XYZ file of C-alpha atoms in Angstrom:
396
model
C 34.569 51.557 -32.322
C 32.786 53.121 -29.571
C 29.419 51.824 -28.267
C 26.183 53.520 -27.059
C 23.944 51.681 -24.732
C 20.744 53.268 -23.825
C 19.182 52.087 -20.759
C 14.737 52.330 -20.534
C 12.091 50.896 -18.494
C 9.321 52.078 -16.856
C 9.754 54.425 -14.111
C 10.845 52.971 -10.571
C 12.435 49.417 -11.920
C 16.013 50.382 -11.143
C 17.092 50.956 -14.796
C 19.491 54.085 -13.441
C 21.343 51.420 -11.166
C 21.704 49.456 -13.787
C 22.873 51.984 -16.189
C 25.358 53.100 -13.254
C 26.236 49.219 -12.598
C 27.385 49.545 -16.101
C 29.586 52.485 -16.548
C 31.266 51.081 -13.040
C 31.927 48.084 -14.743
C 33.512 49.392 -18.032
C 35.617 51.644 -15.601
C 36.997 49.079 -13.845
C 37.715 47.275 -16.869
C 40.057 50.349 -18.052
C 37.621 51.626 -20.578
C 37.009 55.569 -20.879
C 33.109 55.583 -20.086
C 30.429 58.375 -20.197
C 27.720 57.709 -17.837
C 24.567 59.872 -19.022
C 21.287 60.668 -18.023
C 18.259 61.669 -20.336
C 15.916 62.102 -17.744
C 14.044 65.468 -16.736
C 14.319 64.165 -13.268
C 17.960 62.895 -12.345
C 19.427 61.075 -10.038
C 22.611 59.599 -11.133
C 24.085 62.599 -7.962
C 21.768 60.425 -5.524
C 22.775 56.934 -6.897
C 26.984 58.098 -6.836
C 26.384 60.363 -3.681
C 27.854 63.502 -5.617
C 26.493 66.879 -7.165
C 26.742 65.773 -11.016
C 24.721 68.673 -13.062
C 24.816 69.775 -16.463
C 28.907 70.026 -16.933
C 30.929 66.399 -17.771
C 32.108 65.590 -14.067
C 34.596 62.970 -13.161
C 33.385 60.103 -10.843
C 36.374 57.879 -10.612
C 39.285 56.831 -12.745
C 37.729 55.611 -16.163
C 34.495 57.185 -15.181
C 32.498 60.512 -15.679
C 28.748 61.627 -15.894
C 27.000 64.123 -17.244
C 22.809 65.147 -16.350
C 21.751 66.528 -19.700
C 20.145 69.664 -18.844
C 17.671 70.369 -22.381
C 17.780 74.394 -21.295
C 21.338 74.606 -20.698
C 21.873 72.331 -24.089
C 19.618 74.758 -26.263
C 21.215 78.037 -24.606
C 23.995 76.454 -26.567
C 22.812 76.959 -29.758
C 20.085 79.480 -28.962
C 21.343 82.367 -30.881
C 21.145 80.555 -33.848
C 17.749 78.833 -33.608
C 16.509 81.396 -32.446
C 17.934 84.099 -36.025
C 16.605 81.103 -38.166
C 13.241 81.396 -36.743
C 12.827 84.770 -36.770
C 13.889 84.719 -40.403
C 11.923 81.774 -41.274
C 8.536 83.281 -40.029
C 9.217 86.414 -42.505
C 9.915 89.849 -41.736
C 6.189 90.769 -42.466
C 5.550 93.535 -39.892
C 3.431 90.701 -37.418
C 5.859 91.692 -34.418
C 7.540 88.315 -33.807
C 10.594 89.757 -32.306
C 10.361 88.997 -28.997
C 11.995 85.785 -28.554
C 14.107 85.236 -25.322
C 16.221 82.380 -23.669
C 12.818 80.459 -22.717
C 11.875 79.923 -26.558
C 11.149 76.903 -26.840
C 9.417 74.339 -29.708
C 7.680 71.410 -28.320
C 10.047 68.179 -28.552
C 12.889 70.130 -29.707
C 14.725 69.921 -26.296
C 14.878 66.371 -26.784
C 16.930 66.623 -30.391
C 18.875 69.160 -28.368
C 19.806 66.040 -26.211
C 20.277 63.504 -28.746
C 22.316 65.853 -30.810
C 24.560 66.388 -27.689
C 25.214 62.911 -26.791
C 25.922 62.225 -31.076
C 28.373 65.220 -30.630
C 30.257 63.432 -27.528
C 30.448 60.494 -29.757
C 32.305 62.480 -32.339
C 34.727 63.076 -29.889
C 35.924 59.648 -29.693
C 37.061 60.606 -26.074
C 35.055 57.905 -25.025
C 34.492 53.766 -25.519
C 31.568 53.131 -24.033
C 28.213 56.029 -23.536
C 25.959 54.641 -21.446
C 22.713 56.658 -21.462
C 19.674 56.551 -18.446
C 16.839 57.333 -20.425
C 13.437 58.394 -18.639
C 10.638 56.298 -18.399
C 9.042 54.029 -21.032
C 6.937 56.488 -23.008
C 9.278 59.426 -22.582
C 11.906 57.353 -24.146
C 9.971 56.578 -27.289
C 8.626 59.628 -28.005
C 12.799 60.896 -27.705
C 13.991 57.741 -29.461
C 11.372 58.155 -33.156
C 11.530 62.242 -32.809
C 15.201 62.212 -35.352
C 13.088 60.004 -37.811
C 9.759 62.004 -37.416
C 11.417 65.345 -38.047
C 13.935 63.838 -40.555
C 10.234 62.662 -42.984
C 9.177 65.496 -42.728
C 12.029 67.739 -43.936
C 12.424 64.731 -46.555
C 8.740 65.454 -47.625
C 8.203 69.055 -47.577
C 11.498 71.448 -47.386
C 12.547 70.276 -50.953
C 9.201 71.743 -51.918
C 9.474 74.882 -49.782
C 13.057 75.733 -50.703
C 11.867 76.115 -54.390
C 8.515 77.943 -53.275
C 11.122 80.355 -50.986
C 13.490 81.416 -54.586
C 10.420 82.079 -57.343
C 8.437 83.922 -54.915
C 10.944 86.006 -52.820
C 11.308 88.950 -55.378
C 7.435 89.277 -55.865
C 6.693 89.223 -52.369
C 9.119 91.198 -51.012
C 7.954 93.793 -54.032
C 3.977 93.556 -54.621
C 3.434 92.370 -50.499
C 6.365 94.060 -48.617
C 7.224 90.432 -46.612
C 10.821 89.332 -46.682
C 10.630 85.511 -46.938
C 13.196 83.462 -45.622
C 16.614 83.770 -46.747
C 19.161 81.834 -48.675
C 20.896 81.373 -45.486
C 18.377 80.538 -43.114
C 17.200 77.937 -45.380
C 20.800 76.586 -46.106
C 20.989 76.539 -41.883
C 17.610 73.998 -42.070
C 19.159 71.933 -44.588
C 21.999 71.293 -42.287
C 19.692 70.660 -39.913
C 17.935 68.032 -41.794
C 21.515 66.654 -42.650
C 22.636 66.061 -38.609
C 18.929 64.386 -38.481
C 19.741 62.095 -40.832
C 23.200 61.414 -39.293
C 21.546 61.127 -35.820
C 19.566 58.276 -37.369
C 22.248 56.707 -38.483
C 24.274 56.446 -35.375
C 21.495 55.616 -33.200
C 20.237 52.725 -35.540
C 23.458 51.476 -36.483
C 23.255 47.958 -34.848
C 27.011 47.483 -34.455
C 27.232 50.922 -32.469
C 23.902 51.407 -30.639
C 21.789 48.951 -28.613
C 19.081 49.474 -26.344
C 18.493 47.117 -22.673
C 15.506 47.090 -21.174
C 15.079 46.792 -17.396
C 12.023 45.500 -15.461
C 10.882 43.982 -12.458
C 8.797 40.603 -12.319
C 5.126 42.294 -12.061
C 2.392 41.990 -14.337
C 1.713 45.317 -15.159
C 5.581 45.790 -15.486
C 5.855 42.736 -17.939
C 3.368 43.959 -20.154
C 4.965 47.272 -20.385
C 8.130 45.722 -21.025
C 6.618 43.977 -23.917
C 5.000 46.851 -25.411
C 8.294 48.759 -24.930
C 9.713 45.870 -27.161
C 6.950 46.103 -29.836
C 7.621 50.034 -30.266
C 11.361 50.291 -30.290
C 11.445 46.874 -33.132
C 8.617 48.952 -34.969
C 11.287 51.731 -34.798
C 14.207 49.523 -35.824
C 16.184 49.954 -32.357
C 17.970 47.044 -31.838
C 17.145 45.230 -27.985
C 20.238 43.652 -27.245
C 19.477 42.066 -23.502
C 16.540 42.416 -20.816
C 17.006 42.649 -17.063
C 15.094 41.381 -14.641
C 15.601 43.528 -11.244
C 14.391 42.852 -7.653
C 14.207 39.392 -7.803
C 13.240 37.768 -4.210
C 15.567 34.399 -3.715
C 15.623 31.566 -1.742
C 17.269 33.131 1.623
C 14.772 35.597 2.277
C 12.542 32.669 4.478
C 10.110 35.470 5.303
C 6.288 34.119 4.928
C 5.265 37.173 3.363
C 8.063 37.605 1.093
C 7.835 33.814 -0.170
C 4.150 34.220 -1.313
C 5.794 37.383 -3.697
C 8.142 34.763 -4.717
C 5.558 32.575 -5.943
C 4.441 35.637 -8.415
C 7.595 36.802 -8.966
C 8.432 33.156 -10.423
C 5.476 33.260 -12.676
C 6.120 36.384 -14.757
C 9.742 35.553 -14.585
C 9.496 32.513 -16.687
C 7.100 34.464 -19.317
C 9.586 36.813 -19.511
C 12.068 33.862 -19.889
C 9.615 32.808 -22.726
C 8.722 35.791 -24.265
C 12.552 36.924 -25.013
C 13.885 33.701 -25.275
C 16.283 34.650 -28.081
C 17.947 37.417 -26.069
C 19.497 37.414 -23.260
C 17.925 37.666 -19.963
C 19.791 38.748 -16.712
C 18.094 38.089 -13.397
C 19.478 40.718 -10.476
C 18.472 39.728 -7.059
C 16.355 41.828 -4.326
C 19.805 43.349 -2.295
C 19.218 43.609 1.619
C 20.796 47.047 1.368
C 20.509 50.215 -1.040
C 22.374 50.330 -4.606
C 24.053 53.824 -3.317
C 27.367 54.970 -3.676
C 30.292 52.688 -5.718
C 30.223 49.841 -2.921
C 26.335 49.706 -3.165
C 26.713 49.725 -6.877
C 29.468 46.775 -6.598
C 26.682 44.348 -5.548
C 24.959 44.672 -9.050
C 28.007 44.737 -10.764
C 28.949 41.243 -9.646
C 25.532 40.693 -10.978
C 25.924 41.595 -14.729
C 29.199 41.115 -15.129
C 28.302 37.393 -15.022
C 27.087 38.505 -18.724
C 29.531 37.125 -21.041
C 31.032 40.183 -23.234
C 29.058 42.376 -20.938
C 29.584 46.215 -23.622
C 29.279 43.640 -26.759
C 26.083 43.426 -29.142
C 24.152 40.658 -28.101
C 21.532 40.076 -30.807
C 21.640 41.771 -34.050
C 17.790 42.018 -35.290
C 17.081 43.202 -39.079
C 14.071 45.064 -39.797
C 12.148 46.083 -42.741
C 13.297 43.157 -44.729
C 11.860 42.899 -48.521
C 11.820 39.580 -50.532
C 10.812 39.571 -54.263
C 7.878 37.160 -54.774
C 6.110 36.151 -57.761
C 4.248 39.122 -58.195
C 5.719 42.062 -56.510
C 7.754 42.053 -52.844
C 7.332 41.051 -49.358
C 8.197 43.609 -46.646
C 8.689 41.869 -43.340
C 9.097 43.827 -39.815
C 9.387 42.707 -36.661
C 6.539 43.053 -33.958
C 6.415 40.696 -31.300
C 3.537 40.394 -28.817
C 1.683 42.322 -31.202
C -2.319 41.558 -31.832
C -4.422 42.003 -35.336
C -6.811 44.225 -33.713
C -4.275 46.782 -32.752
C -2.724 47.066 -35.811
C -3.930 49.446 -38.297
C -1.713 50.013 -41.868
C -2.304 52.651 -44.367
C -0.989 52.805 -48.137
C 0.155 56.410 -49.777
C 1.726 56.362 -53.322
C 5.188 57.284 -51.167
C 5.236 55.412 -48.501
C 2.951 53.818 -45.862
C 1.811 54.289 -42.172
C 1.597 51.657 -39.417
C 0.055 52.599 -36.506
C -0.245 49.869 -33.340
C -2.686 51.465 -30.396
C -1.491 55.347 -30.405
C 2.130 54.780 -31.766
C 2.898 55.485 -35.581
C 5.097 55.320 -37.890
C 5.512 56.331 -41.671
C 7.881 54.657 -43.382
C 9.237 55.767 -46.800
C 8.837 52.766 -49.784
C 11.652 52.114 -52.396
C 11.222 53.599 -55.722
C 10.753 50.125 -57.235
C 7.069 50.039 -54.876
C 6.467 53.510 -55.380
C 3.367 52.234 -57.768
C 2.269 49.431 -55.905
C -0.763 48.567 -54.220
C -0.989 46.245 -51.061
C -3.135 42.448 -51.615
C -2.563 41.054 -48.417
C -1.176 41.519 -44.821
C -0.333 38.845 -42.100
C 1.161 38.114 -38.491
C 3.292 35.316 -38.596
C 5.326 34.083 -35.509
C 5.844 37.735 -33.791
C 6.435 39.289 -37.850
C 4.291 41.601 -39.851
C 4.466 40.511 -43.705
C 3.108 42.904 -46.222
C 2.451 42.236 -49.532
C 3.169 44.232 -52.541
C 1.871 43.719 -56.283
C 4.294 46.115 -58.356
C 2.363 47.062 -61.360
C 3.748 45.869 -65.034
C 5.568 47.845 -67.433
C 2.933 47.906 -70.753
C 5.933 46.127 -72.397
C 6.296 43.070 -70.128
C 2.458 43.031 -70.290
C 2.567 42.618 -73.755
């Protein structure tokens, strides 16, 4: 089974170099490997000192690279997207006919990039697909998009399809408005199916995992912890943390020794908070990590991690446990503070909001008419107690 590993972290911490070193190690093991840059500010070409671009480029034996260009990916499927959008808007004479190659929907470029990675995975051409993602905030926006769009589709599309089926003859005769065709609605259903498949792939614990890259500085450590929490909220599996640019004992410069003391404090904190996840320490090398020679230094460090490409930790999120009068929902949310958390319960789902990040979780059918009687945070887990309304025959 092929593996997808996503690398993310705050900008400038060396995640692209760590991803590239993984790719080189994989290729040396004889595994057919693809290194993908999903960051709009690509730098894989700078690391390997060659031009890569939006077409898959051979780097060395068993190693290919690709710098995803969302515009190029969009143009590959643009005729279908354009025609579907025109039909969806309805031919009502309002003049929405001038969509061109620059047509864009906010966020859809990221979706196209994810779907491209899924498409490559399904070719079974590569054993390891390593994805160098954008800095933390953009990565989170990228990874939560499939679930968000799938949620909207599940809630609203069935209703919309019924309305179109009923009103289409009336709208054409009475108002001269042609509603979307059956073909267009089927296309949207097909997109919905692809979104669900994409979710299933990215959240499959045996296939996909996320690896965090950071450096031992206060702001970076705090963002790494938040990133880990948000990834847990969206059920993405983090299986390794890499601490980059650690000052070693060999460096005797007085100024650097002061920084070494500062770093040691944050290294200890990272080891304590990620106690159940492998933490790999990468030294600060005296030379630039560029070209295969430079990357070999990184390879020597990361290859010390046993079974480098195996899944290091399997996390189980959104576990339901039966209790006396209902169910407990357990979600892993490490490092969260009670004042940062807000929970809203609707009949069909719950909204969990942490700071400015929000996730809507559909509830199983058995909890559709339940209500929340208690919530608590304990040992990095959120517990939500749902009380289920008893049926009349059970009450009597």
